[in-house]
Coordinates of C-alpha atoms in Angstrom, one line a residue:
M125 CA -30.3 -33.4 3.7
I126 CA -27.0 -32.8 5.5
E127 CA -26.2 -29.2 6.1
Y128 CA -22.6 -28.2 5.5
Y129 CA -20.9 -25.2 7.2
A130 CA -18.1 -22.9 6.4
H131 CA -17.5 -21.4 9.9
S132 CA -18.6 -22.1 13.4
L133 CA -19.0 -20.1 16.6
D134 CA -17.7 -21.7 19.8
D135 CA -20.6 -20.5 22.0
K136 CA -23.4 -20.7 19.5
P137 CA -25.5 -23.7 18.3
E138 CA -25.3 -24.8 14.6
K139 CA -28.3 -22.7 13.5
Y140 CA -26.0 -19.7 14.0
W141 CA -23.1 -21.1 12.0
Q142 CA -22.3 -19.8 8.5
K143 CA -23.7 -22.2 5.8
L144 CA -21.1 -23.3 3.3
D145 CA -23.2 -22.7 0.2
V146 CA -24.1 -19.2 1.4
H147 CA -20.4 -18.4 2.0
L148 CA -19.3 -19.7 -1.4
K149 CA -22.0 -17.8 -3.3
E150 CA -21.4 -14.5 -1.4
V151 CA -17.6 -14.7 -1.7
A152 CA -18.0 -15.4 -5.4
E153 CA -20.3 -12.4 -5.9
L154 CA -18.0 -10.1 -3.9
A155 CA -14.9 -11.3 -5.7
E156 CA -16.6 -10.6 -9.0
K157 CA -17.6 -7.2 -7.8
I158 CA -14.0 -6.4 -6.7
A159 CA -12.6 -7.6 -10.0
K160 CA -14.9 -5.4 -12.0
A161 CA -13.9 -2.4 -9.8
A162 CA -10.2 -3.2 -10.3
C163 CA -10.3 -4.0 -14.0
P164 CA -13.6 -2.9 -15.4
Y165 CA -12.8 -3.6 -19.0
D166 CA -11.9 -7.3 -18.6
K167 CA -15.1 -9.4 -18.5
S168 CA -13.1 -12.7 -18.4
F169 CA -11.2 -11.5 -15.3
A170 CA -14.5 -10.9 -13.4
E171 CA -15.7 -14.4 -14.4
L172 CA -12.5 -15.9 -13.2
A173 CA -12.8 -14.1 -9.9
R174 CA -16.3 -15.4 -9.5
L175 CA -15.1 -19.0 -10.2
T176 CA -12.3 -18.6 -7.7
G177 CA -14.6 -17.4 -5.0
L178 CA -17.0 -20.2 -5.6
L179 CA -14.3 -22.9 -5.4
H180 CA -12.1 -21.5 -2.6
D181 CA -13.6 -23.5 0.2
L182 CA -14.9 -26.4 -1.8
G183 CA -13.0 -28.8 0.3
K184 CA -15.1 -28.0 3.3
Y185 CA -17.8 -30.3 1.9
R186 CA -15.7 -33.2 3.2
M187 CA -17.2 -34.8 6.3
E188 CA -13.8 -34.7 7.9
F189 CA -13.9 -30.9 7.9
Q190 CA -17.4 -30.8 9.2
E191 CA -16.3 -33.1 12.1
Y192 CA -13.5 -30.7 12.7
L193 CA -16.0 -27.8 13.0
R194 CA -18.0 -29.8 15.5
K195 CA -14.8 -30.5 17.5
E196 CA -15.2 -34.2 16.8
R197 CA -11.7 -34.5 15.4
Q198 CA -8.4 -32.6 15.6
G199 CA -7.2 -30.5 12.7
G200 CA -4.6 -32.1 10.4
V201 CA -4.1 -33.5 6.9
E202 CA -7.7 -34.8 6.6
T203 CA -9.1 -31.3 7.4
V204 CA -7.1 -29.3 4.9
H205 CA -9.7 -27.9 2.5
A206 CA -8.1 -25.4 0.0
V207 CA -6.4 -28.2 -2.0
Y208 CA -9.7 -29.6 -3.4
G209 CA -10.9 -26.3 -4.9
T210 CA -7.4 -26.0 -6.3
G211 CA -7.7 -29.4 -8.0
K212 CA -11.1 -28.5 -9.5
A213 CA -9.7 -25.2 -10.8
L214 CA -6.8 -27.1 -12.5
F215 CA -8.4 -30.3 -13.7
E216 CA -11.8 -29.0 -14.9
H217 CA -11.3 -25.3 -15.6
N218 CA -7.8 -25.2 -16.9
S219 CA -7.1 -22.3 -14.5
L220 CA -3.6 -22.1 -13.1
A221 CA -4.4 -18.6 -11.9
A222 CA -7.4 -19.7 -9.8
A223 CA -5.4 -22.7 -8.5
F224 CA -2.6 -20.4 -7.2
A225 CA -5.1 -18.1 -5.6
I226 CA -7.2 -20.8 -4.0
S227 CA -4.3 -22.9 -2.7
G228 CA -2.7 -19.9 -1.1
H229 CA -5.7 -18.1 0.4
H230 CA -4.6 -19.3 3.9
A231 CA -1.1 -20.7 3.5
G232 CA 0.3 -18.1 1.1
L233 CA 1.2 -18.4 -2.6
Y234 CA 2.9 -21.6 -3.6
D235 CA 5.5 -21.9 -6.3
A236 CA 4.7 -24.0 -9.4
A237 CA 6.5 -27.1 -8.2
D238 CA 4.9 -27.1 -4.8
L239 CA 1.5 -26.5 -6.3
D240 CA 1.9 -29.5 -8.6
L241 CA 2.9 -31.7 -5.7
L242 CA 0.0 -30.4 -3.7
V243 CA -2.7 -31.5 -6.2
N244 CA -1.0 -34.5 -7.8
G245 CA 0.8 -36.0 -4.9
K246 CA -0.5 -38.9 -2.7
K247 CA -0.9 -36.8 0.5
Y248 CA -4.4 -35.4 -0.2
Q249 CA -5.6 -37.8 -3.0
V250 CA -7.3 -34.9 -4.7
R251 CA -8.3 -36.7 -7.9
D252 CA -9.8 -39.7 -6.0
R253 CA -11.8 -37.5 -3.6
L254 CA -12.9 -34.7 -5.9
A255 CA -15.9 -36.5 -7.4
D256 CA -17.5 -37.2 -4.0
I257 CA -16.9 -33.5 -2.9
L258 CA -18.5 -32.2 -6.1
N259 CA -21.5 -34.5 -5.7
R260 CA -22.2 -33.0 -2.3
A261 CA -21.6 -29.4 -3.4
S262 CA -23.9 -29.7 -6.5
E263 CA -26.9 -30.2 -4.2
K264 CA -26.5 -26.6 -3.0
I265 CA -24.5 -24.6 -5.5
T266 CA -24.4 -24.4 -9.3
L267 CA -20.8 -24.9 -10.4
L268 CA -19.6 -22.7 -13.3
K269 CA -18.4 -24.1 -16.6
F270 CA -15.8 -21.3 -17.1
K271 CA -12.5 -22.4 -18.7
E272 CA -9.4 -20.1 -18.6
I273 CA -7.9 -19.5 -22.0
C274 CA -4.1 -19.2 -21.6
S275 CA -1.9 -17.3 -24.1
D276 CA 0.4 -19.5 -26.2
S277 CA 2.9 -16.6 -26.2
D278 CA 5.8 -17.1 -23.8
T279 CA 7.6 -13.8 -23.5
P280 CA 8.8 -11.7 -20.5
E281 CA 5.8 -9.4 -21.0
T282 CA 3.2 -12.2 -21.1
R283 CA 4.8 -13.9 -18.0
C284 CA 4.7 -10.6 -16.1
R285 CA 1.1 -10.0 -17.2
Y286 CA 0.1 -13.5 -15.9
E287 CA 2.0 -13.1 -12.7
V288 CA 0.3 -9.7 -11.9
M289 CA -3.1 -11.2 -12.8
I290 CA -2.5 -14.2 -10.4
R291 CA -1.4 -11.8 -7.6
T292 CA -4.4 -9.6 -8.1
L293 CA -6.8 -12.6 -8.1
F294 CA -5.1 -13.9 -5.0
S295 CA -5.5 -10.5 -3.4
L296 CA -9.2 -10.0 -4.1
L297 CA -10.0 -13.6 -3.1
I298 CA -8.4 -13.0 0.3
D299 CA -10.2 -9.7 0.7
A300 CA -13.6 -11.1 -0.4
D301 CA -13.2 -14.1 1.9
R302 CA -12.2 -12.1 4.9
L303 CA -14.8 -9.4 4.4
N304 CA -17.6 -11.9 4.1
T305 CA -16.5 -13.9 7.1
E306 CA -16.2 -10.7 9.1
E307 CA -19.6 -9.5 8.1
W308 CA -21.2 -12.8 9.1
E309 CA -19.4 -12.9 12.5
K310 CA -20.4 -9.3 13.3
K311 CA -24.0 -10.1 12.5
Q312 CA -24.1 -13.2 14.7
I313 CA -22.2 -11.7 17.6
F314 CA -24.0 -8.4 17.7
D315 CA -27.3 -9.8 16.4
R316 CA -27.6 -7.0 13.8
Q317 CA -26.8 -6.4 10.1
W318 CA -23.2 -5.1 9.7
K319 CA -21.7 -3.5 6.7
R320 CA -18.1 -2.3 6.4
K321 CA -17.7 1.4 6.0
V322 CA -16.2 2.4 2.6
V323 CA -14.9 5.9 2.3
L324 CA -15.0 6.8 -1.4
I325 CA -12.7 9.4 -2.8
E326 CA -14.4 12.7 -3.5
S327 CA -11.8 14.4 -5.6
N328 CA -13.7 17.7 -6.0
I329 CA -14.2 18.1 -2.2
L330 CA -10.6 17.1 -1.5
L331 CA -9.3 19.5 -4.2
E332 CA -11.3 22.4 -2.6
K333 CA -9.7 21.6 0.8
L334 CA -6.3 21.5 -0.8
Q335 CA -6.9 24.8 -2.6
R336 CA -7.9 26.5 0.6
E337 CA -4.7 25.3 2.3
C338 CA -2.5 26.5 -0.6
I339 CA -4.1 29.9 -0.6
K340 CA -3.5 30.1 3.2
K341 CA 0.2 29.1 2.7
S342 CA 0.6 31.6 -0.1
T343 CA -0.9 34.4 1.9
D344 CA 1.5 33.6 4.8
A345 CA 4.6 33.3 2.6
K346 CA 7.1 36.1 3.2
N347 CA 9.3 35.5 0.1
A348 CA 7.5 36.8 -2.9
E349 CA 9.8 35.1 -5.4
L350 CA 9.5 31.7 -3.7
K351 CA 5.7 32.2 -3.5
K352 CA 5.6 32.8 -7.3
L353 CA 7.7 29.7 -8.0
R354 CA 5.6 27.4 -5.8
N355 CA 2.4 28.7 -7.3
G356 CA 3.7 28.0 -10.8
I357 CA 4.6 24.4 -9.8
Y358 CA 1.1 24.0 -8.3
E359 CA -0.7 25.3 -11.4
A360 CA 1.4 23.1 -13.6
C361 CA 0.4 20.0 -11.6
L362 CA -3.3 20.9 -11.8
N363 CA -3.0 21.5 -15.6
K364 CA -1.0 18.2 -16.3
G365 CA -3.3 16.2 -14.0
E366 CA -6.4 17.3 -15.9
N367 CA -5.1 17.2 -19.4
S368 CA -2.8 14.2 -19.5
P369 CA -3.6 10.6 -20.3
Q370 CA -2.8 8.0 -17.7
G371 CA 0.9 6.9 -17.5
F372 CA 4.2 7.6 -15.9
F373 CA 5.1 11.1 -14.7
S374 CA 8.0 12.8 -13.1
L375 CA 7.9 15.8 -10.8
T376 CA 11.5 17.2 -10.6
V377 CA 11.3 19.9 -8.0
P378 CA 14.1 21.0 -5.6
T379 CA 13.7 21.0 -1.9
G380 CA 11.5 24.0 -1.0
G381 CA 9.4 23.9 -4.1
G382 CA 6.3 22.6 -2.4
K383 CA 6.1 19.2 -4.1
T384 CA 4.2 17.6 -1.1
L385 CA 1.0 19.6 -1.9
S386 CA 1.7 20.1 -5.6
S387 CA 2.0 16.3 -6.3
M388 CA -1.3 15.8 -4.4
A389 CA -2.9 18.4 -6.5
F390 CA -1.8 16.5 -9.6
A391 CA -3.0 13.2 -8.2
L392 CA -6.5 14.4 -7.2
T393 CA -7.0 16.2 -10.5
H394 CA -5.9 13.2 -12.4
A395 CA -8.1 10.9 -10.3
R396 CA -11.1 13.1 -11.0
Q397 CA -10.3 13.2 -14.7
H398 CA -9.9 9.4 -15.1
N399 CA -12.4 8.2 -12.4
L400 CA -9.7 6.7 -10.3
R401 CA -10.3 5.4 -6.8
R402 CA -7.5 6.6 -4.5
V403 CA -4.1 8.2 -4.1
I404 CA -1.2 6.2 -2.6
V405 CA 1.8 8.2 -1.4
V406 CA 4.9 6.1 -1.1
I407 CA 7.8 7.5 1.0
P408 CA 11.0 5.8 2.1
Y409 CA 11.6 7.5 5.4
L410 CA 9.4 7.3 8.5
S411 CA 10.3 10.9 9.6
I412 CA 9.0 12.2 6.3
I413 CA 5.9 10.0 6.3
E414 CA 4.9 11.2 9.8
Q415 CA 5.1 14.8 8.8
N416 CA 3.4 14.4 5.4
A417 CA 0.6 12.2 6.9
K418 CA 0.0 14.8 9.6
E419 CA -0.2 17.6 7.1
Y420 CA -2.6 15.6 4.9
R421 CA -4.9 14.7 7.9
E422 CA -5.0 18.4 8.8
I423 CA -6.1 19.3 5.3
F424 CA -8.3 16.4 4.3
G425 CA -9.6 15.1 7.6
K426 CA -8.7 11.9 9.4
K427 CA -11.3 9.7 7.7
N428 CA -9.7 10.4 4.3
V429 CA -6.1 9.6 5.2
L430 CA -4.5 6.3 6.3
E431 CA -0.9 6.3 7.6
H432 CA 0.4 2.8 7.3
H433 CA 3.9 1.7 8.3
S434 CA 5.7 -0.4 10.9
S435 CA 5.7 2.4 13.6
V436 CA 1.9 3.0 13.6
D437 CA 0.5 1.6 16.8
V438 CA -3.3 2.1 16.7
S439 CA -3.8 0.5 20.1
R440 CA -1.7 3.4 21.7
S441 CA -3.3 6.2 19.7
D442 CA -5.8 8.7 21.2
E443 CA -8.6 7.4 18.9
D444 CA -11.7 5.8 20.4
P445 CA -11.9 2.0 20.1
A446 CA -14.4 2.1 17.2
Q447 CA -12.2 4.5 15.2
S448 CA -9.1 2.5 16.0
Q449 CA -10.8 -0.6 14.7
E450 CA -11.7 1.2 11.5
I451 CA -8.0 2.2 11.0
E452 CA -6.9 -1.4 11.6
K453 CA -9.4 -2.6 9.0
A454 CA -8.2 0.0 6.5
M455 CA -4.6 -1.1 7.0
E456 CA -5.6 -4.6 5.9
N457 CA -6.9 -3.6 2.5
W458 CA -6.2 0.1 1.9
D459 CA -9.9 0.8 1.1
V460 CA -9.5 4.6 1.8
P461 CA -9.1 7.7 -0.4
I462 CA -5.5 8.5 0.5
V463 CA -2.9 6.1 1.7
V464 CA 0.5 7.3 3.0
T465 CA 2.9 4.3 3.3
T466 CA 6.5 3.2 3.1
S467 CA 8.4 2.0 0.1
V468 CA 8.9 -1.3 2.0
Q469 CA 5.2 -1.7 2.6
F470 CA 4.3 -0.9 -1.0
I471 CA 6.9 -3.2 -2.6
E472 CA 6.1 -6.0 -0.3
T473 CA 2.4 -5.7 -1.3
L474 CA 3.4 -6.1 -4.9
F475 CA 5.7 -9.1 -4.5
S476 CA 4.7 -10.9 -1.2
A477 CA 3.3 -14.4 -1.0
S478 CA 1.8 -13.6 2.3
P479 CA -2.1 -13.3 2.4
A480 CA -1.9 -10.5 4.9
Q481 CA 0.5 -8.5 2.8
A482 CA -1.0 -9.3 -0.6
R483 CA -4.6 -8.6 0.5
K484 CA -4.5 -4.9 -0.4
L485 CA -2.9 -5.3 -3.8
H486 CA -6.2 -5.2 -5.8
N487 CA -6.9 -1.7 -4.3
I488 CA -3.8 -0.3 -6.0
A489 CA -5.7 -0.8 -9.3
R490 CA -7.2 2.4 -10.6
S491 CA -5.2 4.7 -8.4
V492 CA -2.5 7.4 -8.6
V493 CA 0.7 6.3 -6.9
I494 CA 3.1 9.1 -5.9
F495 CA 6.7 7.8 -5.3
D496 CA 8.4 10.5 -3.2
E497 CA 12.2 10.5 -2.9
V498 CA 12.2 7.9 -5.6
Q499 CA 16.0 7.9 -5.9
T500 CA 16.1 5.8 -2.7
V501 CA 14.6 2.7 -4.4
P502 CA 17.3 0.0 -4.2
T503 CA 18.9 -0.5 -7.6
H504 CA 18.6 -4.3 -7.4
L505 CA 14.8 -4.0 -7.2
L506 CA 14.4 -1.7 -10.2
E507 CA 14.1 -4.2 -13.0
P508 CA 11.3 -6.4 -11.4
L509 CA 9.7 -3.2 -10.0
L510 CA 9.5 -1.4 -13.3
D511 CA 8.1 -4.6 -15.0
I512 CA 5.2 -4.7 -12.5
L513 CA 4.6 -1.0 -12.6
R514 CA 4.2 -1.1 -16.4
E515 CA 1.7 -3.9 -16.1
L516 CA -0.3 -2.0 -13.4
K517 CA -0.3 1.1 -15.7
N518 CA -1.3 -0.9 -18.9
R519 CA -3.9 -3.2 -17.5
Y520 CA -5.0 -1.9 -14.1
S521 CA -5.3 1.9 -14.9
V522 CA -2.6 3.1 -12.4
S523 CA -0.7 6.3 -13.0
F524 CA 2.6 6.8 -11.3
V525 CA 4.3 10.1 -10.3
F526 CA 8.0 9.9 -9.5
C527 CA 8.9 12.8 -7.2
S528 CA 12.5 13.8 -6.4
A529 CA 14.8 16.7 -6.0
T530 CA 17.2 14.6 -8.0
Q531 CA 15.7 12.2 -10.5
P532 CA 17.2 8.7 -10.5
A533 CA 18.6 6.9 -13.5
F534 CA 15.4 5.0 -14.5
K535 CA 16.2 5.4 -18.1
K536 CA 17.0 2.4 -20.3
S537 CA 20.7 1.5 -20.2
N538 CA 23.0 -1.5 -20.3
N539 CA 22.4 -1.8 -16.5
L540 CA 18.7 -1.4 -16.7
K541 CA 17.4 -3.2 -19.8
N542 CA 13.7 -2.4 -19.1
G543 CA 14.3 1.3 -18.1
F544 CA 12.1 4.1 -19.4
V545 CA 12.6 5.3 -23.0
D546 CA 12.6 9.1 -23.6
D547 CA 8.9 9.6 -24.4
E548 CA 7.6 7.1 -21.8
I549 CA 7.7 9.4 -18.8
I550 CA 6.2 12.9 -18.8
E551 CA 7.7 15.8 -16.8
I552 CA 5.2 17.8 -14.8
A553 CA 7.4 20.6 -13.5
P554 CA 7.8 23.7 -15.7
N555 CA 11.5 24.1 -16.6
P556 CA 13.2 22.0 -13.9
D557 CA 16.6 23.5 -14.7
I558 CA 15.4 27.0 -14.1
L559 CA 13.7 25.9 -10.9
Y560 CA 17.0 24.5 -9.6
Q561 CA 18.7 27.8 -10.2
S562 CA 16.0 29.8 -8.6
L563 CA 15.6 27.5 -5.5
Q564 CA 19.3 27.1 -4.8
R565 CA 19.4 27.3 -1.0
I566 CA 22.5 25.4 0.0
K567 CA 26.2 26.0 -0.7
Y568 CA 28.5 23.1 0.1
T569 CA 32.0 23.7 1.5
V570 CA 34.4 21.0 2.8
E571 CA 36.3 22.0 5.9
R572 CA 39.8 20.5 6.2
V573 CA 40.2 18.5 9.5
D574 CA 43.8 17.9 10.5
S575 CA 43.0 16.0 13.7
P576 CA 39.9 14.3 15.0
W577 CA 37.3 16.4 16.7
T578 CA 35.8 15.6 20.0
W579 CA 32.1 16.1 20.6
Q580 CA 33.0 19.2 22.6
D581 CA 35.0 20.6 19.6
L582 CA 32.0 20.1 17.3
A583 CA 29.6 21.6 19.9
Q584 CA 31.7 24.7 20.2
K585 CA 31.8 25.2 16.4
M586 CA 28.0 24.8 16.2
I587 CA 27.4 27.3 19.0
K588 CA 29.0 30.0 17.0
H589 CA 26.0 30.0 14.6
N590 CA 22.6 31.4 15.1
Q591 CA 20.9 28.4 13.6
V592 CA 22.7 25.1 12.8
L593 CA 21.8 21.5 11.8
C594 CA 24.1 18.6 12.4
I595 CA 23.4 15.2 10.8
L596 CA 25.2 12.2 12.2
N597 CA 25.4 8.5 11.2
L598 CA 24.4 6.9 14.5
R599 CA 21.6 7.7 17.0
R600 CA 24.0 7.5 19.9
H601 CA 26.3 10.0 18.2
A602 CA 23.3 12.4 17.9
Y603 CA 22.6 12.0 21.6
E604 CA 26.3 12.4 22.6
L605 CA 26.5 15.6 20.6
M606 CA 23.4 17.0 22.2
V607 CA 24.8 16.3 25.7
A608 CA 28.0 18.0 24.8
M609 CA 26.1 21.1 23.5
R610 CA 24.0 21.3 26.6
R611 CA 27.0 21.1 28.8
D612 CA 28.7 23.9 26.9
L613 CA 25.7 26.1 27.0
E614 CA 25.2 25.5 30.7
E615 CA 28.8 26.6 31.3
R616 CA 27.9 29.8 29.5
N617 CA 24.8 30.3 31.7
I618 CA 22.5 30.0 28.8
R619 CA 19.0 29.0 30.0
N620 CA 16.0 27.4 28.3
L621 CA 18.0 24.6 26.8
D622 CA 14.9 22.7 25.9
E623 CA 14.0 25.6 23.6
N624 CA 17.4 25.9 22.0
V625 CA 18.9 22.4 21.6
F626 CA 16.9 19.7 19.9
H627 CA 17.7 16.0 19.5
L628 CA 15.8 14.1 16.7
S629 CA 16.3 10.4 16.0
S630 CA 14.3 7.3 15.2
A631 CA 14.8 6.2 18.8
M632 CA 12.1 8.7 19.8
C633 CA 8.4 7.7 19.4
P634 CA 6.7 9.2 16.4
A635 CA 4.5 11.6 18.4
H636 CA 7.4 12.9 20.4
R637 CA 9.4 13.5 17.2
L638 CA 6.6 15.3 15.6
D639 CA 6.1 17.5 18.6
R640 CA 9.8 18.5 18.5
I641 CA 9.6 19.3 14.8
E642 CA 6.6 21.6 15.4
I643 CA 8.6 23.5 18.1
I644 CA 11.5 23.8 15.7
K645 CA 9.3 25.1 12.9
K646 CA 7.8 27.7 15.2
A647 CA 11.2 28.8 16.5
A648 CA 12.7 29.2 13.0

């Protein structure tokens, strides 16, 4: 009997290669397990995930692909394999969802027209070749008889539901496939059993750590009134997190109200109450992400917090190689208790056709997502975003918290047809209007300017104040103003300029920027 393989190792003989039937069975089992974790109340989704895993590499039963593994031919049209599992999913199982997931697990999601051309066009001769492939596969694996039952209803809601299901199936297939291959490779290369580390959320333990930090901050607080207000917000978050059903929430707290820790208190309590798997904090600005992630790591420990955005460079961190590798793996699928990421990263995960971006989507299921500074979400993305958030809430047990000092116009209107109706979103904060009055910290005045100021003019005006912050549009302007201020202070024989004048911009590396912020905080 001919042995068929899924993966080879360049420097190892065939007895060390991964057998194809083993790979298909194990990916099917893992995909089913992931589907049950993401959507535990939908048995048919788990069955569909198992089918998708079993068929994803079916085309590797072609002799042309086996010759490719043995380096007996070059890669090309004849060695493409995903198309044949796609064909079986469509022709014999009536599953468009499985077809989309299988066809895209290397190349990325196809659109409907390209998918049709892929399986029905002449290039791959899928219908003609499928019988021979299935004959070879049936010697090793038992092919399922599952058939997908599609809804006859064609409404915006059912289309969105099907799209999210396809994307989630696509995501979990990619993760199951990559994890199984990685586990096999590690075992062969290091000649030992290897299992990925999964850090499960322990809400009670994390809440205890958070409570200790809040008590410490409360003890250190000098303003009794501010301390009382923050404690009230924190207690309201704990209460709402424990006693509210899953859904949409808003936390309308002015700057200074302590929403960073209070929103986390809600999320952890809510996760404990509803048996959720993780907390995902979505923030628009890198400067805020770096500060919040640092604070969360100090409270909860490094192993519990993943910071994921474009500026994170694990290779240049001070972590040991093994820890750096764990962080890189966590970035691929977000399998950690607390994720701190950007709006861009989160939204791309929801809508991307890329396997790398979509891989972590299934781990958004059964989580609490905190949208911080939510008013920054681009208006042209609101309609599709709200559609997919509703589907994640309704079918995948995701609760959303929208945090902001100024809540955005997410309500239903002529410009936002699918916006929230009045009773769809629950406010967590006690009496937001009173909070705003109590936490009023800034008074705005507009100074009349009759002629343009030079940087020197602005520097001289700033020097008159004991503490002053100047926000400019461009990074080079911030630098030019700093130079002007230092020059002016030097002329006045003021020393220790590094302790008195600070420049902050995205031109600085994250670690440098965080160091400067810490110095500023201590000096304040």
